[in-house]
Amino acid sequence: MILLEIEEKWQKKWEDARIFYSDPKDMKKFFVNFPYPYVNGFMHLGHSFSLMRAEVFARYKRMCGYNTLFPFGFHATGTPIVAAAERVRDGEKSQIDILEKMEVPKELIPKFSDPEFWVRYFPEESIKDLKLLGLCVDWRRSFITTSLNPFYDKFIRWQFNKLKEKNFVVKGEHPVTWCPKCNNPIGDHARLEGEGITPEEIILLKFKFENKILPAATYRVETVFGVTNMWMNPGTKYLEVEVDGEIWIISPVAAEKLINQKHKINIIKELDSKELIGKSCENPLTGDRVPILPATFVSPEIGTGVVMSVPSHAPYDYIALKDIQSNPSKYGVPDSLVRNITPIPLIVVEDFGKNPAIEISEKMGISSQEDVDKLEEATNIIYKKEFHQGILNERTGKYKGIKVSDVKKIIVTDFVNSGVASLFFELPGKVVCRCLTQGVVKIVSDQWFLAYGSPEWKGLAKKCLAQMNIYPEKARKQFEYVLDWLKDWACTREFGLGTKLPWDEKWVIESLSDSTIYMAYYVLAKFFEDPSYKIDPQKLDDYFFDYVYLKLGNLEEVSAKSGLSKELILDMKKEFEYWYPFEFRNSGKDLIQNHLSFCIFNHAAIFPEELWPKGFGVNGWVLVDGEKMSKSKGNFYTIKQIVKMYGADAARITLMNGGEGLDDPNWDSEFARTITDKLKNWQDFCIENYGKGRTEKLYIDRWFLSVLDKAIKETTEAMNDTNFRTALSKGFFDLQRDLKWYLKRCLNSPNKEVISEVIKTQTLILAPFTPHICEEIWEKLGFEPFISNASWPEYREEMIDKISEESEYYIEEVVNDIREIISVLSRGEQKSLEKIEIYTAENWKWDLIEIIKTKENMGEAIKTAMSNEEFRKNGKDVNLIIQRCFKNRYFPERFDEKEVLNEAKKFLMEEFKTEVNIDPKEDPGNDRKKAIPRKPGMHIYFK
RNA sequence: GCGGGGGUUGCCGAGCAUGGUCUAAGGCGCCGGACUUAAGAUCCGGUGACGCAGGUCUUCGAGGGUUCGAAUCCCUUCCCCCGCACCA
């Protein structure tokens, strides 16, 4: 059963009482937020974990006496929605399927051909779903991004003008994976094929051929010193092309690529490779003349279709060369041309001989250039080894004696500067756009960048990070690394929803760049989203945001320009000054390397130090019953579905119990299914027991109060560190177990004060996790609504009582010992007991422990003990006790064992359903002698 | 390769900072029992091995070391996961 009715009831009450509508007040504040979701679908389980961490923290802080703000926006910036809308318009089946699978009402689907409809529809639906979860969000502040929201649009323009003023926006060019049809970069998510593939730099080495250039493409520039010949594919056409004033011979595909990579080209004529094969060209570095030979492994699709041959270090080259040397006529070249070609060793690696490619080919038994799998493997092995360990030999001239990994960059720069080489970008694999077009590399010029690579900006960002709380602290290193590693970020696109770049309106600001400081916008959204303020966005320009956010300009002027009253403007300003900066922003760990770091950078650039972010939380990715969530696996759930199946409280607590830290949290369906009953039982228990019970005080009451206080302490610590699973574990599951033990121990007759205290505390601890049922309990117990606004239980050091805990632990151990003896003796058979006799340790044994506990070591302890005559009488036992204590470094706290046992006597009798005697006069088995402090002797009699 | 995080008893997952009550919490699963006409749920007990009196022996990726004592500290080694971007 689930608790939908109760949930609805309280959600309505919260809304009616507007308790989560947070306004500035004369009290300490806490601002929590969460990266707004992209509105191309419903919110799902994947969002919900990160979200719930913000939610639980917000509720917790509220109970700790903070005026807490938790706003929630929606992100529409970027290309996916526009692209998806286009696909709907084109009637593309796969896209319509996606919408149908999401359970979008069928009749609405045609409307999704308009991007604006997505932007209206999904935020509305998401808000409904999130309300079902019982979030403590101030919904007045919700908004969408892009120019569809003119206020936000103005805000982003302001932000970019600020960045520009500080020279943090710069112009430049960079290579991207590009779709020629969509005329846009193809991000990973927009690919049918080729995820993770990015442009790689490859070097074109300009071999001279007649007056022309034969550009050989290679990842291994350093091997140019060992070239023995060139390879061209005998079966394909080549082109003679004018490239930047030189004549190049390259494959047709390569010519296309050059156009996209900012080269001016002009095709002169087509060439048959036969016109070149058999002739020779000149190595631009060594001046050697080398023959051009045919090889089928050369692909015209990759690089330039021209490959240099280094048989000493490249297995492909070696095998092809061997093929051709063994049968030149088959390849149509004269024997004289190839007979004398011998591999030229260049790179020295300890474990390899002179010609590693030959060795490995022989070892792996590679016989033909068609044996692609083995050749790839061999190439990889050699490449890795030579790159990391290889040292260049004398043939490489001035690079001799240097490690390949150290010298590679230098060589490239040298070659490019001296004009013998040219940079080129290549995709190391096939990329296919969602529109089915194959991706290419394009060098985008006139591109605007956020200069995250700038050292001064990095400096500010690092300073910002240093003053932040990172939850978990473990993730800080990751942030430090990212701040260092980030380079300039291309912040504009030619296509998609968003805000236009204020000074260059052909560009739209890209989605990760318009979402960096918008937490400050929530503060104003309260005003912008409320039409009764009659704010005209057209009148709000930079001067306005300057005033409200940065205290620049003067009120008179701002009021005059904006047409807003001074009071209103001051209210906005005060609101901002009250709430900002934010204390906690939580997201998945995947956002560390972009969004969260960008957030740091942009705050550091625009705002003064006191307004920099105060804390980030990051977490892993939700697993569903141990498996990755995915639509294809059929374990993909929206928030709506989850709430329907399990209820909001169950969903919330299941999420928070699923994990913490950077590990992937796990949604446990079994837990979700069973937890509601447990919560319901708790409710019943509370109602049944609150304010009832005996007034007499027992040991066990003292014990439980101590345990309760410890639980509060540990739970509070966990909550403060956003370790919510630990908090649940200590503050709910452990506490419930202790409660059970307590009830058992007091034979179901709890002390009135104690039980009431526990009920109250436990319910308060649960409130951030399962607020609905806790509200219900709170109300039933007669407290003022709302528990959401009640105070988190306070920990009181003086309630911790070590002696009670010790003595209770003692009882537990007595029970365990009795059980063990019974089980050993009964050997699986059922035997009934006649009686149990327990003998506590004599007083002198306790005295002994008091004396030896302060001693440094065993020797000293024995010495001291034996100086006392009474101990000396029992020398053997004294020795035993001392040994035990020192072996475990454990000296029990003294308490009256007999008294404790006597109080627990009824319980023990109940537990073992037999007679129990404590310290009986008769001791036929001489069991008392075996007793040591905290470990009584005992004798068990069977019938 | 670079950077980060990990390898714990059937599984999940604590513990490791501050070495000793650590055979190592808790959950799940499994076994036994109670309840029930029965199933489910719930509750109790067990769940490394051996043990006819509360004990003994063996385990924390692997190997070595420090220590009276190591899951915890040090060294070596193997393996796994995540990120490395132009994007939500």
XYZ file of C-alpha atoms (C1' of nucleotides) in Angstrom, chain A residues 38 78-80 174 176 185-187 189 198 388 474 478 481 485-490 493 510-512 591 593-594 725 737 740 744 809 817 819-821 824-825 827 888-890 935-940, chain B residues 1-6 12-16 20-23 25-29 32-34 40-46 49-57 68-69 81-88:
98
model
C 16.903 20.446 -20.114
C 20.750 24.692 -27.350
C 20.118 22.610 -30.411
C 18.521 19.305 -29.407
C 39.197 25.576 -33.467
C 35.186 20.460 -34.409
C 29.025 20.655 -34.705
C 27.892 17.128 -33.885
C 28.046 16.575 -30.166
C 24.493 12.931 -27.998
C 37.086 13.900 -31.478
C 56.838 6.198 -23.786
C 37.076 13.782 -2.011
C 38.849 16.538 -9.457
C 42.425 19.284 -11.956
C 42.984 21.686 -17.527
C 40.142 23.782 -18.960
C 41.012 25.560 -22.157
C 39.116 28.267 -23.964
C 35.530 27.266 -24.474
C 33.657 27.951 -27.699
C 26.661 28.521 -31.993
C 25.622 28.126 -26.262
C 23.875 26.223 -23.512
C 26.716 25.627 -21.091
C 29.100 18.205 -14.463
C 34.339 19.146 -15.825
C 31.997 21.604 -17.385
C 22.499 7.287 3.614
C 16.728 -1.648 16.166
C 13.157 -2.812 19.574
C 12.161 -6.147 24.667
C 26.490 -4.288 26.342
C 27.172 -16.429 25.814
C 23.024 -18.896 23.543
C 26.388 -20.138 22.493
C 26.672 -22.554 25.376
C 27.270 -26.090 21.641
C 25.755 -28.398 24.190
C 24.309 -30.002 19.087
C 42.860 -6.575 24.094
C 43.909 -3.221 25.497
C 40.513 -3.187 27.082
C 32.150 -11.872 31.900
C 30.248 -13.732 34.554
C 30.523 -17.433 35.165
C 27.425 -19.392 34.414
C 25.936 -22.811 34.614
C 23.139 -24.084 32.473
C 48.744 7.903 -21.689
C 47.063 11.833 -18.121
C 43.863 12.891 -13.890
C 40.464 10.967 -10.199
C 38.093 6.942 -7.495
C 38.115 1.862 -6.124
C 25.306 -4.880 -2.002
C 28.025 -2.148 1.291
C 30.416 0.061 6.245
C 35.271 -0.030 8.525
C 40.829 2.201 6.824
C 44.174 -3.582 19.498
C 36.406 -5.435 22.292
C 37.383 -6.860 13.765
C 34.938 -13.092 12.057
C 28.154 -2.893 11.194
C 23.829 -2.851 8.272
C 20.860 -4.520 4.137
C 19.657 -8.345 0.605
C 19.788 -13.475 -0.271
C 15.913 -22.994 10.722
C 11.878 -21.603 13.986
C 7.212 -18.749 15.486
C 2.767 -13.614 1.490
C 3.914 -10.149 5.092
C 5.832 -9.908 9.962
C 8.772 -11.592 14.169
C 12.972 -14.581 16.404
C 17.580 -17.212 15.583
C 21.547 -18.854 12.266
C 35.649 -23.777 9.528
C 36.034 -26.882 13.666
C 34.284 -27.561 18.731
C 29.579 -32.141 24.058
C 30.606 -25.033 28.534
C 31.056 -19.656 26.564
C 36.772 -21.965 22.931
C 40.264 -22.635 18.823
C 41.867 -21.952 13.770
C 53.857 -7.273 20.880
C 49.544 -6.704 17.391
C 35.364 2.065 -12.722
C 34.893 7.400 -14.211
C 36.541 11.924 -16.969
C 39.783 13.766 -21.043
C 35.164 18.601 -23.777
C 32.723 22.292 -27.963
C 27.820 19.319 -25.525
C 22.640 18.336 -22.603
